[in-house]
């Protein structure tokens, strides 16, 4: 059975920390640090994804704006073209997308609504658990009479 995004969220949970476009970059930095996360989707009043703010966006912003960055609204910093995934997407496909497009966080949508977020770390952890299970199955098979 191939693992899907829904398998990751079943273990991880579907809680998503979000930002609003008018929040400051300083608030975004505090939110990311407090929740020990590397990115947060930016949503409008209806909860629709309008962007995403990542650690990379903040570093890039610091190089352009220095200390003035912290007072800017996140909509001036966020990545607007947000790549998303679906609950039924296969993890092997996500691994390819995340690796080759250099994306570390993908919001998960269902019927157009944000329902989770997966990181490359989540995907790797799920895959490691699968491989460990496969190894244990092979050991049992080899040892069986």
PDB file of C-alpha atoms in Angstrom:
ATOM      1  CA  UNK A   1       0.000   0.000   0.000  1.00  0.00           C
ATOM      2  CA  UNK A   2       1.425   3.360  -1.008  1.00  0.00           C
ATOM      3  CA  UNK A   3       1.336   6.044   1.655  1.00  0.00           C
ATOM      4  CA  UNK A   4      -0.700   9.146   0.976  1.00  0.00           C
ATOM      5  CA  UNK A   5      -0.867  12.645   2.416  1.00  0.00           C
ATOM      6  CA  UNK A   6      -3.860  11.536   4.501  1.00  0.00           C
ATOM      7  CA  UNK A   7      -1.578   9.002   6.251  1.00  0.00           C
ATOM      8  CA  UNK A   8       0.805  11.779   7.310  1.00  0.00           C
ATOM      9  CA  UNK A   9      -2.022  13.926   8.658  1.00  0.00           C
ATOM     10  CA  UNK A  10      -3.516  10.965  10.503  1.00  0.00           C
ATOM     11  CA  UNK A  11      -0.263  10.713  12.509  1.00  0.00           C
ATOM     12  CA  UNK A  12       0.639  14.388  12.642  1.00  0.00           C
ATOM     13  CA  UNK A  13      -2.787  15.964  12.966  1.00  0.00           C
ATOM     14  CA  UNK A  14      -4.472  18.563  10.826  1.00  0.00           C
ATOM     15  CA  UNK A  15      -3.809  21.677  12.909  1.00  0.00           C
ATOM     16  CA  UNK A  16      -2.509  24.478  10.704  1.00  0.00           C
ATOM     17  CA  UNK A  17      -0.988  27.681  12.030  1.00  0.00           C
ATOM     18  CA  UNK A  18      -1.921  30.514   9.667  1.00  0.00           C
ATOM     19  CA  UNK A  19      -1.244  34.196   9.171  1.00  0.00           C
ATOM     20  CA  UNK A  20      -3.380  37.027   7.804  1.00  0.00           C
ATOM     21  CA  UNK A  21      -1.948  39.238   5.018  1.00  0.00           C
ATOM     22  CA  UNK A  22      -1.900  42.401   7.158  1.00  0.00           C
ATOM     23  CA  UNK A  23       0.024  40.840  10.071  1.00  0.00           C
ATOM     24  CA  UNK A  24       3.582  42.081  10.402  1.00  0.00           C
ATOM     25  CA  UNK A  25       6.647  40.068   9.567  1.00  0.00           C
ATOM     26  CA  UNK A  26       7.610  40.426  13.251  1.00  0.00           C
ATOM     27  CA  UNK A  27       4.352  38.661  14.193  1.00  0.00           C
ATOM     28  CA  UNK A  28       5.112  35.968  11.610  1.00  0.00           C
ATOM     29  CA  UNK A  29       8.595  35.405  13.047  1.00  0.00           C
ATOM     30  CA  UNK A  30       7.148  35.100  16.559  1.00  0.00           C
ATOM     31  CA  UNK A  31       4.450  32.686  15.343  1.00  0.00           C
ATOM     32  CA  UNK A  32       6.947  30.454  13.542  1.00  0.00           C
ATOM     33  CA  UNK A  33       9.311  30.420  16.533  1.00  0.00           C
ATOM     34  CA  UNK A  34       6.557  29.806  19.103  1.00  0.00           C
ATOM     35  CA  UNK A  35       5.143  26.877  17.125  1.00  0.00           C
ATOM     36  CA  UNK A  36       8.557  25.547  16.044  1.00  0.00           C
ATOM     37  CA  UNK A  37       7.546  25.525  12.380  1.00  0.00           C
ATOM     38  CA  UNK A  38       9.274  26.658   9.209  1.00  0.00           C
ATOM     39  CA  UNK A  39       6.328  28.087   7.274  1.00  0.00           C
ATOM     40  CA  UNK A  40       2.751  29.256   7.649  1.00  0.00           C
ATOM     41  CA  UNK A  41       0.050  29.689   5.006  1.00  0.00           C
ATOM     42  CA  UNK A  42      -1.364  33.189   4.671  1.00  0.00           C
ATOM     43  CA  UNK A  43      -5.165  33.165   4.438  1.00  0.00           C
ATOM     44  CA  UNK A  44      -7.814  35.792   3.745  1.00  0.00           C
ATOM     45  CA  UNK A  45     -10.935  36.414   5.832  1.00  0.00           C
ATOM     46  CA  UNK A  46     -12.680  33.461   4.149  1.00  0.00           C
ATOM     47  CA  UNK A  47      -9.793  31.125   4.964  1.00  0.00           C
ATOM     48  CA  UNK A  48      -8.593  30.907   1.353  1.00  0.00           C
ATOM     49  CA  UNK A  49      -4.850  30.536   0.833  1.00  0.00           C
ATOM     50  CA  UNK A  50      -3.392  33.727  -0.625  1.00  0.00           C
ATOM     51  CA  UNK A  51       0.269  33.001   0.085  1.00  0.00           C
ATOM     52  CA  UNK A  52       2.770  31.290   2.335  1.00  0.00           C
ATOM     53  CA  UNK A  53       5.567  32.711   4.492  1.00  0.00           C
ATOM     54  CA  UNK A  54       8.619  30.549   5.048  1.00  0.00           C
ATOM     55  CA  UNK A  55      11.972  30.924   6.741  1.00  0.00           C
ATOM     56  CA  UNK A  56      13.460  31.376   3.274  1.00  0.00           C
ATOM     57  CA  UNK A  57      11.095  34.287   2.566  1.00  0.00           C
ATOM     58  CA  UNK A  58      12.177  35.948   5.811  1.00  0.00           C
ATOM     59  CA  UNK A  59      15.890  35.503   5.034  1.00  0.00           C
ATOM     60  CA  UNK A  60      15.369  36.864   1.521  1.00  0.00           C
ATOM     61  CA  UNK A  61      13.420  39.804   2.988  1.00  0.00           C
ATOM     62  CA  UNK A  62      16.178  40.532   5.506  1.00  0.00           C
ATOM     63  CA  UNK A  63      18.713  40.738   2.689  1.00  0.00           C
ATOM     64  CA  UNK A  64      16.521  43.289   0.870  1.00  0.00           C
ATOM     65  CA  UNK A  65      15.016  45.323   3.728  1.00  0.00           C
ATOM     66  CA  UNK A  66      17.286  44.661   6.748  1.00  0.00           C
ATOM     67  CA  UNK A  67      15.653  45.632  10.052  1.00  0.00           C
ATOM     68  CA  UNK A  68      12.779  47.480   8.341  1.00  0.00           C
ATOM     69  CA  UNK A  69      11.434  44.083   7.284  1.00  0.00           C
ATOM     70  CA  UNK A  70       9.905  43.347  10.685  1.00  0.00           C
ATOM     71  CA  UNK A  71       7.401  46.212  10.384  1.00  0.00           C
ATOM     72  CA  UNK A  72       6.186  45.224   6.907  1.00  0.00           C
ATOM     73  CA  UNK A  73       2.958  43.267   6.408  1.00  0.00           C
ATOM     74  CA  UNK A  74       3.477  39.635   5.428  1.00  0.00           C
ATOM     75  CA  UNK A  75       1.688  40.179   2.114  1.00  0.00           C
ATOM     76  CA  UNK A  76       4.769  42.136   0.978  1.00  0.00           C
ATOM     77  CA  UNK A  77       7.010  39.184   1.793  1.00  0.00           C
ATOM     78  CA  UNK A  78       4.951  36.044   1.176  1.00  0.00           C
ATOM     79  CA  UNK A  79       5.241  33.691  -1.749  1.00  0.00           C
ATOM     80  CA  UNK A  80       2.034  34.234  -3.709  1.00  0.00           C
ATOM     81  CA  UNK A  81       2.115  31.227  -6.006  1.00  0.00           C
ATOM     82  CA  UNK A  82       1.464  28.495  -3.465  1.00  0.00           C
ATOM     83  CA  UNK A  83       1.930  24.899  -4.504  1.00  0.00           C
ATOM     84  CA  UNK A  84      -0.593  22.701  -2.657  1.00  0.00           C
ATOM     85  CA  UNK A  85      -1.363  19.010  -2.404  1.00  0.00           C
ATOM     86  CA  UNK A  86      -4.442  16.850  -1.858  1.00  0.00           C
ATOM     87  CA  UNK A  87      -5.219  14.266   0.817  1.00  0.00           C
ATOM     88  CA  UNK A  88      -5.123  11.494  -1.780  1.00  0.00           C
ATOM     89  CA  UNK A  89      -1.735  12.473  -3.255  1.00  0.00           C
ATOM     90  CA  UNK A  90       0.957   9.802  -2.962  1.00  0.00           C
ATOM     91  CA  UNK A  91       3.953  10.637  -0.790  1.00  0.00           C
ATOM     92  CA  UNK A  92       6.356   9.469  -3.481  1.00  0.00           C
ATOM     93  CA  UNK A  93       4.897  12.175  -5.744  1.00  0.00           C
ATOM     94  CA  UNK A  94       5.250  14.788  -2.998  1.00  0.00           C
ATOM     95  CA  UNK A  95       8.873  13.764  -2.476  1.00  0.00           C
ATOM     96  CA  UNK A  96       9.550  14.444  -6.151  1.00  0.00           C
ATOM     97  CA  UNK A  97       7.753  17.794  -6.158  1.00  0.00           C
ATOM     98  CA  UNK A  98       9.385  18.945  -2.940  1.00  0.00           C
ATOM     99  CA  UNK A  99      12.861  17.807  -3.962  1.00  0.00           C
ATOM    100  CA  UNK A 100      12.942  19.090  -7.525  1.00  0.00           C
ATOM    101  CA  UNK A 101      11.021  22.323  -6.902  1.00  0.00           C
ATOM    102  CA  UNK A 102      12.907  22.937  -3.629  1.00  0.00           C
ATOM    103  CA  UNK A 103       9.730  23.293  -1.574  1.00  0.00           C
ATOM    104  CA  UNK A 104       9.812  22.353   2.099  1.00  0.00           C
ATOM    105  CA  UNK A 105       6.153  22.908   3.025  1.00  0.00           C
ATOM    106  CA  UNK A 106       2.960  22.086   1.127  1.00  0.00           C
ATOM    107  CA  UNK A 107      -0.468  23.152   2.353  1.00  0.00           C
ATOM    108  CA  UNK A 108      -3.057  20.392   1.995  1.00  0.00           C
ATOM    109  CA  UNK A 109      -6.420  21.305   0.492  1.00  0.00           C
ATOM    110  CA  UNK A 110      -9.690  19.431   0.251  1.00  0.00           C
ATOM    111  CA  UNK A 111     -12.468  20.861  -1.918  1.00  0.00           C
ATOM    112  CA  UNK A 112     -10.512  24.104  -2.078  1.00  0.00           C
ATOM    113  CA  UNK A 113     -10.246  24.499   1.703  1.00  0.00           C
ATOM    114  CA  UNK A 114      -7.042  24.342   3.745  1.00  0.00           C
ATOM    115  CA  UNK A 115      -7.088  21.144   5.819  1.00  0.00           C
ATOM    116  CA  UNK A 116      -3.444  20.561   6.787  1.00  0.00           C
ATOM    117  CA  UNK A 117       0.188  21.152   5.934  1.00  0.00           C
ATOM    118  CA  UNK A 118       3.028  18.712   5.321  1.00  0.00           C
ATOM    119  CA  UNK A 119       6.744  19.364   5.480  1.00  0.00           C
ATOM    120  CA  UNK A 120       9.555  17.463   3.829  1.00  0.00           C
ATOM    121  CA  UNK A 121      10.414  16.219   7.330  1.00  0.00           C
ATOM    122  CA  UNK A 122       6.907  14.775   7.717  1.00  0.00           C
ATOM    123  CA  UNK A 123       7.225  12.988   4.379  1.00  0.00           C
ATOM    124  CA  UNK A 124      10.678  11.585   5.185  1.00  0.00           C
ATOM    125  CA  UNK A 125       9.526  10.409   8.635  1.00  0.00           C
ATOM    126  CA  UNK A 126       6.536   8.583   7.131  1.00  0.00           C
ATOM    127  CA  UNK A 127       8.757   6.958   4.507  1.00  0.00           C
ATOM    128  CA  UNK A 128      11.304   5.863   7.148  1.00  0.00           C
ATOM    129  CA  UNK A 129       8.533   4.231   9.169  1.00  0.00           C
ATOM    130  CA  UNK A 130       7.374   2.386   6.042  1.00  0.00           C
ATOM    131  CA  UNK A 131      10.895   1.168   5.252  1.00  0.00           C
ATOM    132  CA  UNK A 132      11.418  -0.004   8.849  1.00  0.00           C
ATOM    133  CA  UNK A 133       8.149  -1.920   8.686  1.00  0.00           C
ATOM    134  CA  UNK A 134       9.169  -3.507   5.374  1.00  0.00           C
ATOM    135  CA  UNK A 135      12.531  -4.567   6.849  1.00  0.00           C
ATOM    136  CA  UNK A 136      10.790  -6.148   9.848  1.00  0.00           C
ATOM    137  CA  UNK A 137       8.409  -7.997   7.519  1.00  0.00           C
ATOM    138  CA  UNK A 138      11.345  -9.308   5.474  1.00  0.00           C
ATOM    139  CA  UNK A 139      13.165 -10.468   8.620  1.00  0.00           C
ATOM    140  CA  UNK A 140      10.058 -12.326   9.768  1.00  0.00           C
ATOM    141  CA  UNK A 141       9.678 -13.889   6.324  1.00  0.00           C
ATOM    142  CA  UNK A 142      13.323 -15.023   6.230  1.00  0.00           C
ATOM    143  CA  UNK A 143      13.130 -16.519   9.717  1.00  0.00           C
ATOM    144  CA  UNK A 144       9.849 -18.342   9.156  1.00  0.00           C
ATOM    145  CA  UNK A 145      10.045 -22.091   8.429  1.00  0.00           C
TER     146      UNK A 145
END
